[in-house]
Amino acid sequence: MKFSASVAMALAPVALARNVRRESPSDLVKRDGHLAAPAPAPVHPPLPGMASGSHETIIIIWANPGGGAATTTINEKVTVTHTVIQEVTQPAAVHPPPAAPVHPPPAEAAPVHPPAVSPPPVHPPPPAEHVPAAAATHTVTVGGPGGLTYQPDQLQANVGDLIIFEFLAQNHTISQSAFATPCDPLAGGMDSGFEFANPNNTVTPPPQVALQVMSPEPMWFYCKQGNHCGQGMVFSVNPTAEKTHALFMAKAIEQKGNGGASPITGGDKAPPAAPAAPPAAPPAAAPPAEFAPGKGQVMPDGSCNCMASCSFSGFPAVGAQGVGASGGYGGALPMNMAAMKMKN
């Protein structure tokens, strides 16, 4: 090989390199379109004590403290659309009929026509996009004349529906929980907080909170004020035949329904009860009406210095003094004393 040819072959890569265009990092295209878009940031931070909820289940859209105050938008309302793929059966291919054999015509034969042209192939129509009906709006009354209840206490709602809670007397919440623990807050769940009090229904119009349903799955809520949940103040969205609202309420009452008064503790023990008084002695029997007690003294010589009295009604005593006795006071002495007296 000639020297000139060798030099030309050695310099060929250098010449080609001058024509290569270097791509800077700024020209690279970011290929992350397959990743899910992050959840949009809240338009306005939630009020103190409020949790807006997860975009996967339910979120707070707006809140109004009532009394003609301005409405605060917490999250933008999400427009929910569904794309439905309509399967179209591919029709059978249409084949042209076989051409008839062409025989050489006789001298005066009719002209030969070309075979029929096959129709164009049939293509399925593009997927049809289903436009859902407008989202429904449900209204739920919290507390008020109904007592410790949500009215209604359960709803069947579609994805995209709004649920507006109107807060009446006194001060209640709408807080998300789990089915197994009705009266405990759900991690990452929504919570209205105690910012919507309406004492004695004096706030007109009443405070309101609007939620948007983001999932068709069952969702569970309760009031975290005092022991309201333990008394059955619970709410459910899309309960099922296996997980009913009645079972959810029964769990709340079973787990937190301890509304009885607590026992009194502290202080000294009470003294023992005093023994019962002995029964009173029966009263002494009264002496007979005809008997009158007397008194006397027996003298050393055996005589008796005695006094006796009797009632006026007891004299004369016919059995002792005989018939016809009258006057004076009746009395009697033993016979032996009378004898001693007479002896003296």
One Martini backbone bead per residue (centre of mass of N, CA, C, O) as a GRO file, in nm:
protein
  344
    1MET     BB    1   0.099   0.035   0.020
    2LYS     BB    2   0.076   0.347   0.008
    3PHE     BB    3   0.152   0.616   0.191
    4SER     BB    4  -0.092   0.799   0.121
    5ALA     BB    5  -0.310   0.591   0.188
    6SER     BB    6  -0.238   0.552   0.485
    7VAL     BB    7  -0.286   0.846   0.576
    8ALA     BB    8  -0.583   0.867   0.492
    9MET     BB    9  -0.688   0.640   0.681
   10ALA     BB   10  -0.589   0.773   0.951
   11LEU     BB   11  -0.764   1.057   0.901
   12ALA     BB   12  -1.066   0.979   0.878
   13PRO     BB   13  -1.175   0.988   1.176
   14VAL     BB   14  -1.115   1.289   1.219
   15ALA     BB   15  -1.307   1.394   1.000
   16LEU     BB   16  -1.567   1.264   1.117
   17ALA     BB   17  -1.568   1.401   1.403
   18ARG     BB   18  -1.640   1.692   1.299
   19ASN     BB   19  -1.950   1.590   1.218
   20VAL     BB   20  -2.015   1.545   1.509
   21ARG     BB   21  -2.283   1.594   1.730
   22ARG     BB   22  -2.312   1.742   2.033
   23GLU     BB   23  -2.505   1.658   2.319
   24SER     BB   24  -2.661   1.824   2.546
   25PRO     BB   25  -2.842   1.802   2.841
   26SER     BB   26  -3.063   2.012   2.740
   27ASP     BB   27  -3.168   1.807   2.501
   28LEU     BB   28  -3.302   1.628   2.691
   29VAL     BB   29  -3.571   1.408   2.749
   30LYS     BB   30  -3.825   1.370   2.970
   31ARG     BB   31  -3.925   1.025   3.075
   32ASP     BB   32  -4.231   1.053   3.291
   33GLY     BB   33  -4.530   0.992   3.181
   34HIS     BB   34  -4.591   0.714   3.349
   35LEU     BB   35  -4.625   0.877   3.590
   36ALA     BB   36  -4.784   0.986   3.856
   37ALA     BB   37  -4.939   1.249   3.958
   38PRO     BB   38  -4.930   1.461   4.190
   39ALA     BB   39  -5.082   1.594   4.436
   40PRO     BB   40  -5.241   1.863   4.490
   41ALA     BB   41  -5.218   2.147   4.636
   42PRO     BB   42  -5.348   2.337   4.851
   43VAL     BB   43  -5.506   2.634   4.829
   44HIS     BB   44  -5.573   2.617   5.145
   45PRO     BB   45  -5.514   2.600   5.450
   46PRO     BB   46  -5.620   2.457   5.704
   47LEU     BB   47  -5.772   2.479   5.976
   48PRO     BB   48  -5.752   2.466   6.291
   49GLY     BB   49  -5.792   2.118   6.353
   50MET     BB   50  -5.773   2.042   6.048
   51ALA     BB   51  -5.824   1.770   5.805
   52SER     BB   52  -5.843   1.717   5.458
   53GLY     BB   53  -5.720   1.458   5.355
   54SER     BB   54  -5.726   1.210   5.120
   55HIS     BB   55  -5.722   1.158   4.768
   56GLU     BB   56  -5.822   0.848   4.792
   57THR     BB   57  -6.114   0.913   4.940
   58ILE     BB   58  -6.134   1.209   5.103
   59ILE     BB   59  -6.217   1.567   5.081
   60ILE     BB   60  -6.180   1.902   5.143
   61ILE     BB   61  -6.312   2.183   4.983
   62TRP     BB   62  -6.497   2.347   5.196
   63ALA     BB   63  -6.553   2.627   5.436
   64ASN     BB   64  -6.813   2.747   5.678
   65PRO     BB   65  -6.892   2.929   5.979
   66GLY     BB   66  -7.113   3.117   5.930
   67GLY     BB   67  -7.304   3.407   5.953
   68GLY     BB   68  -7.199   3.523   5.656
   69ALA     BB   69  -6.937   3.416   5.592
   70ALA     BB   70  -6.671   3.326   5.432
   71THR     BB   71  -6.545   3.104   5.201
   72THR     BB   72  -6.314   2.832   5.224
   73THR     BB   73  -6.073   2.703   5.015
   74ILE     BB   74  -5.895   2.400   5.023
   75ASN     BB   75  -5.989   2.245   4.757
   76GLU     BB   76  -6.013   2.143   4.451
   77LYS     BB   77  -6.230   2.032   4.241
   78VAL     BB   78  -6.276   1.719   4.103
   79THR     BB   79  -6.275   1.588   3.782
   80VAL     BB   80  -6.461   1.311   3.682
   81THR     BB   81  -6.350   1.054   3.457
   82HIS     BB   82  -6.448   0.807   3.202
   83THR     BB   83  -6.305   0.537   3.015
   84VAL     BB   84  -6.463   0.348   2.762
   85ILE     BB   85  -6.413   0.036   2.618
   86GLN     BB   86  -6.525  -0.062   2.300
   87GLU     BB   87  -6.599  -0.362   2.176
   88VAL     BB   88  -6.525  -0.472   1.844
   89THR     BB   89  -6.620  -0.679   1.602
   90GLN     BB   90  -6.458  -0.832   1.361
   91PRO     BB   91  -6.514  -0.867   1.053
   92ALA     BB   92  -6.522  -1.052   0.798
   93ALA     BB   93  -6.356  -1.116   0.539
   94VAL     BB   94  -6.359  -0.997   0.203
   95HIS     BB   95  -6.377  -1.194  -0.079
   96PRO     BB   96  -6.328  -1.233  -0.388
   97PRO     BB   97  -6.431  -1.373  -0.642
   98PRO     BB   98  -6.357  -1.586  -0.862
   99ALA     BB   99  -6.236  -1.591  -1.163
  100ALA     BB  100  -6.325  -1.649  -1.460
  101PRO     BB  101  -6.242  -1.810  -1.714
  102VAL     BB  102  -6.062  -1.730  -2.007
  103HIS     BB  103  -6.172  -1.753  -2.319
  104PRO     BB  104  -6.138  -1.758  -2.627
  105PRO     BB  105  -6.299  -1.592  -2.837
  106PRO     BB  106  -6.461  -1.555  -3.074
  107ALA     BB  107  -6.473  -1.347  -3.313
  108GLU     BB  108  -6.784  -1.251  -3.192
  109ALA     BB  109  -6.747  -1.199  -2.903
  110ALA     BB  110  -6.790  -1.087  -2.608
  111PRO     BB  111  -6.673  -0.887  -2.391
  112VAL     BB  112  -6.445  -0.881  -2.136
  113HIS     BB  113  -6.481  -0.845  -1.790
  114PRO     BB  114  -6.377  -0.741  -1.511
  115PRO     BB  115  -6.344  -0.795  -1.202
  116ALA     BB  116  -6.452  -0.735  -0.906
  117VAL     BB  117  -6.417  -0.505  -0.664
  118SER     BB  118  -6.313  -0.496  -0.356
  119PRO     BB  119  -6.386  -0.393  -0.063
  120PRO     BB  120  -6.308  -0.217   0.186
  121PRO     BB  121  -6.195  -0.233   0.481
  122VAL     BB  122  -6.304  -0.284   0.817
  123HIS     BB  123  -6.296  -0.058   1.086
  124PRO     BB  124  -6.286   0.012   1.397
  125PRO     BB  125  -6.389   0.212   1.615
  126PRO     BB  126  -6.321   0.426   1.834
  127PRO     BB  127  -6.309   0.489   2.143
  128ALA     BB  128  -6.549   0.554   2.375
  129GLU     BB  129  -6.652   0.836   2.557
  130HIS     BB  130  -6.763   0.864   2.887
  131VAL     BB  131  -6.997   1.084   3.018
  132PRO     BB  132  -7.071   1.174   3.312
  133ALA     BB  133  -7.266   1.262   3.537
  134ALA     BB  134  -7.347   1.479   3.745
  135ALA     BB  135  -7.269   1.556   4.045
  136ALA     BB  136  -7.375   1.497   4.352
  137THR     BB  137  -7.567   1.640   4.635
  138HIS     BB  138  -7.527   1.608   4.984
  139THR     BB  139  -7.717   1.639   5.296
  140VAL     BB  140  -7.603   1.683   5.642
  141THR     BB  141  -7.714   1.665   5.970
  142VAL     BB  142  -7.568   1.797   6.274
  143GLY     BB  143  -7.755   1.747   6.509
  144GLY     BB  144  -7.981   1.895   6.706
  145PRO     BB  145  -8.298   1.778   6.724
  146GLY     BB  146  -8.176   1.475   6.687
  147GLY     BB  147  -7.916   1.492   6.835
  148LEU     BB  148  -7.683   1.223   6.837
  149THR     BB  149  -7.675   1.283   6.500
  150TYR     BB  150  -7.699   1.182   6.163
  151GLN     BB  151  -7.887   1.344   5.883
  152PRO     BB  152  -7.815   1.107   5.760
  153ASP     BB  153  -7.621   0.806   5.863
  154GLN     BB  154  -7.624   0.728   5.545
  155LEU     BB  155  -7.452   0.663   5.219
  156GLN     BB  156  -7.476   0.662   4.856
  157ALA     BB  157  -7.176   0.727   4.672
  158ASN     BB  158  -7.006   0.875   4.422
  159VAL     BB  159  -6.761   0.962   4.238
  160GLY     BB  160  -6.762   1.323   4.299
  161ASP     BB  161  -6.931   1.368   4.525
  162LEU     BB  162  -7.111   1.575   4.749
  163ILE     BB  163  -7.077   1.657   5.108
  164ILE     BB  164  -7.291   1.842   5.323
  165PHE     BB  165  -7.231   1.982   5.642
  166GLU     BB  166  -7.460   2.070   5.904
  167PHE     BB  167  -7.418   2.262   6.199
  168LEU     BB  168  -7.554   2.208   6.505
  169ALA     BB  169  -7.637   2.157   6.800
  170GLN     BB  170  -7.351   2.223   6.929
  171ASN     BB  171  -7.046   2.052   6.922
  172HIS     BB  172  -6.915   1.905   6.633
  173THR     BB  173  -6.794   1.631   6.427
  174ILE     BB  174  -6.608   1.508   6.128
  175SER     BB  175  -6.452   1.188   6.157
  176GLN     BB  176  -6.220   0.965   6.056
  177SER     BB  177  -6.233   0.603   6.038
  178ALA     BB  178  -6.250   0.275   6.128
  179PHE     BB  179  -6.437  -0.006   6.146
  180ALA     BB  180  -6.292  -0.140   6.402
  181THR     BB  181  -6.249   0.185   6.506
  182PRO     BB  182  -6.485   0.418   6.540
  183CYS     BB  183  -6.342   0.621   6.787
  184ASP     BB  184  -6.083   0.646   6.598
  185PRO     BB  185  -5.851   0.792   6.427
  186LEU     BB  186  -5.742   0.818   6.102
  187ALA     BB  187  -5.471   0.783   5.929
  188GLY     BB  188  -5.500   1.052   5.704
  189GLY     BB  189  -5.762   1.162   5.774
  190MET     BB  190  -6.039   1.339   5.816
  191ASP     BB  191  -6.106   1.667   5.993
  192SER     BB  192  -6.299   1.932   6.120
  193GLY     BB  193  -6.321   1.988   6.400
  194PHE     BB  194  -6.400   2.270   6.643
  195GLU     BB  195  -6.496   2.518   6.418
  196PHE     BB  196  -6.845   2.451   6.423
  197ALA     BB  197  -7.006   2.599   6.628
  198ASN     BB  198  -7.374   2.591   6.755
  199PRO     BB  199  -7.518   2.745   6.990
  200ASN     BB  200  -7.849   2.702   6.997
  201ASN     BB  201  -7.875   2.787   6.693
  202THR     BB  202  -7.743   3.098   6.648
  203VAL     BB  203  -7.626   3.025   6.367
  204THR     BB  204  -7.699   3.233   6.071
  205PRO     BB  205  -7.611   3.036   5.895
  206PRO     BB  206  -7.483   2.744   5.919
  207PRO     BB  207  -7.230   2.556   5.938
  208GLN     BB  208  -6.996   2.433   5.676
  209VAL     BB  209  -6.896   2.119   5.502
  210ALA     BB  210  -6.715   2.004   5.212
  211LEU     BB  211  -6.713   1.689   5.047
  212GLN     BB  212  -6.519   1.457   4.841
  213VAL     BB  213  -6.552   1.175   4.661
  214MET     BB  214  -6.270   0.935   4.569
  215SER     BB  215  -6.424   0.658   4.651
  216PRO     BB  216  -6.614   0.348   4.652
  217GLU     BB  217  -6.542   0.291   4.923
  218PRO     BB  218  -6.578   0.247   5.238
  219MET     BB  219  -6.676   0.492   5.495
  220TRP     BB  220  -6.582   0.632   5.825
  221PHE     BB  221  -6.754   0.807   6.100
  222TYR     BB  222  -6.730   1.062   6.372
  223CYS     BB  223  -6.775   1.195   6.699
  224LYS     BB  224  -6.525   1.355   6.924
  225GLN     BB  225  -6.729   1.447   7.136
  226GLY     BB  226  -6.671   1.307   7.396
  227ASN     BB  227  -6.937   1.046   7.410
  228HIS     BB  228  -7.083   1.036   7.129
  229CYS     BB  229  -6.983   0.773   7.000
  230GLY     BB  230  -7.074   0.582   7.240
  231GLN     BB  231  -7.389   0.681   7.156
  232GLY     BB  232  -7.394   0.657   6.816
  233MET     BB  233  -7.220   0.894   6.660
  234VAL     BB  234  -7.241   0.795   6.330
  235PHE     BB  235  -7.090   0.752   5.990
  236SER     BB  236  -7.164   0.643   5.643
  237VAL     BB  237  -7.004   0.531   5.331
  238ASN     BB  238  -7.076   0.269   5.153
  239PRO     BB  239  -7.203   0.031   5.272
  240THR     BB  240  -7.225  -0.312   5.331
  241ALA     BB  241  -7.336  -0.631   5.387
  242GLU     BB  242  -7.088  -0.689   5.584
  243LYS     BB  243  -7.057  -0.361   5.636
  244THR     BB  244  -7.258  -0.214   5.836
  245HIS     BB  245  -7.394   0.042   6.009
  246ALA     BB  246  -7.499  -0.118   6.253
  247LEU     BB  247  -7.225  -0.253   6.320
  248PHE     BB  248  -7.067   0.008   6.359
  249MET     BB  249  -7.238   0.115   6.597
  250ALA     BB  250  -7.201  -0.128   6.787
  251LYS     BB  251  -6.895  -0.091   6.818
  252ALA     BB  252  -6.902   0.189   6.948
  253ILE     BB  253  -7.069   0.112   7.200
  254GLU     BB  254  -6.885  -0.121   7.298
  255GLN     BB  255  -6.609   0.052   7.322
  256LYS     BB  256  -6.746   0.363   7.427
  257GLY     BB  257  -7.010   0.290   7.618
  258ASN     BB  258  -6.914   0.474   7.911
  259GLY     BB  259  -7.146   0.684   8.051
  260GLY     BB  260  -7.114   0.625   8.334
  261ALA     BB  261  -7.058   0.689   8.644
  262SER     BB  262  -6.810   0.730   8.848
  263PRO     BB  263  -6.666   0.637   9.114
  264ILE     BB  264  -6.622   0.719   9.443
  265THR     BB  265  -6.329   0.864   9.579
  266GLY     BB  266  -6.214   0.885   9.884
  267GLY     BB  267  -6.186   0.918  10.205
  268ASP     BB  268  -6.355   0.807  10.467
  269LYS     BB  269  -6.498   0.576  10.631
  270ALA     BB  270  -6.779   0.472  10.736
  271PRO     BB  271  -6.941   0.423  11.007
  272PRO     BB  272  -7.086   0.209  11.185
  273ALA     BB  273  -7.369   0.097  11.273
  274ALA     BB  274  -7.586   0.120  11.508
  275PRO     BB  275  -7.724  -0.050  11.734
  276ALA     BB  276  -8.000  -0.182  11.819
  277ALA     BB  277  -8.252  -0.123  12.008
  278PRO     BB  278  -8.406  -0.239  12.259
  279PRO     BB  279  -8.686  -0.351  12.349
  280ALA     BB  280  -8.950  -0.244  12.495
  281ALA     BB  281  -9.109  -0.259  12.774
  282PRO     BB  282  -9.382  -0.354  12.894
  283PRO     BB  283  -9.635  -0.235  13.028
  284ALA     BB  284  -9.782  -0.205  13.314
  285ALA     BB  285 -10.026  -0.335  13.474
  286ALA     BB  286 -10.319  -0.244  13.561
  287PRO     BB  287 -10.511  -0.219  13.815
  288PRO     BB  288 -10.784  -0.281  13.939
  289ALA     BB  289 -11.054  -0.085  14.005
  290GLU     BB  290 -11.107  -0.224  14.305
  291PHE     BB  291 -10.804  -0.159  14.351
  292ALA     BB  292 -10.608  -0.011  14.628
  293PRO     BB  293 -10.335   0.108  14.729
  294GLY     BB  294 -10.121   0.080  15.016
  295LYS     BB  295  -9.995   0.153  15.356
  296GLY     BB  296  -9.750   0.028  15.609
  297GLN     BB  297  -9.672  -0.086  15.961
  298VAL     BB  298  -9.506  -0.309  16.157
  299MET     BB  299  -9.498  -0.367  16.470
  300PRO     BB  300  -9.331  -0.516  16.733
  301ASP     BB  301  -9.609  -0.646  16.839
  302GLY     BB  302  -9.764  -0.702  16.543
  303SER     BB  303  -9.884  -0.459  16.464
  304CYS     BB  304 -10.075  -0.237  16.240
  305ASN     BB  305  -9.995   0.056  16.056
  306CYS     BB  306 -10.253   0.139  15.841
  307MET     BB  307 -10.335   0.237  15.498
  308ALA     BB  308 -10.638   0.284  15.308
  309SER     BB  309 -10.778   0.304  14.977
  310CYS     BB  310 -11.067   0.407  14.791
  311SER     BB  311 -11.300   0.433  14.580
  312PHE     BB  312 -11.608   0.557  14.556
  313SER     BB  313 -11.712   0.333  14.359
  314GLY     BB  314 -11.614   0.091  14.570
  315PHE     BB  315 -11.849   0.209  14.759
  316PRO     BB  316 -11.993  -0.028  14.857
  317ALA     BB  317 -11.887  -0.355  14.934
  318VAL     BB  318 -12.090  -0.602  14.934
  319GLY     BB  319 -11.896  -0.849  14.982
  320ALA     BB  320 -11.775  -0.706  15.261
  321GLN     BB  321 -12.011  -0.512  15.410
  322GLY     BB  322 -12.277  -0.549  15.299
  323VAL     BB  323 -12.591  -0.482  15.339
  324GLY     BB  324 -12.651  -0.126  15.391
  325ALA     BB  325 -12.395   0.009  15.356
  326SER     BB  326 -12.261   0.341  15.454
  327GLY     BB  327 -12.022   0.543  15.422
  328GLY     BB  328 -11.723   0.631  15.394
  329TYR     BB  329 -11.442   0.421  15.393
  330GLY     BB  330 -11.320   0.158  15.265
  331GLY     BB  331 -11.194  -0.142  15.443
  332ALA     BB  332 -10.922  -0.377  15.546
  333LEU     BB  333 -10.825  -0.653  15.758
  334PRO     BB  334 -10.665  -0.883  15.890
  335MET     BB  335 -10.752  -1.120  16.120
  336ASN     BB  336 -10.489  -1.139  16.290
  337MET     BB  337 -10.471  -0.835  16.354
  338ALA     BB  338 -10.736  -0.809  16.494
  339ALA     BB  339 -10.665  -1.001  16.721
  340MET     BB  340 -10.422  -0.846  16.834
  341LYS     BB  341 -10.573  -0.590  16.902
  342MET     BB  342 -10.769  -0.720  17.093
  343LYS     BB  343 -10.558  -0.823  17.296
  344ASN     BB  344 -10.469  -0.527  17.381
   0.00000   0.00000   0.00000
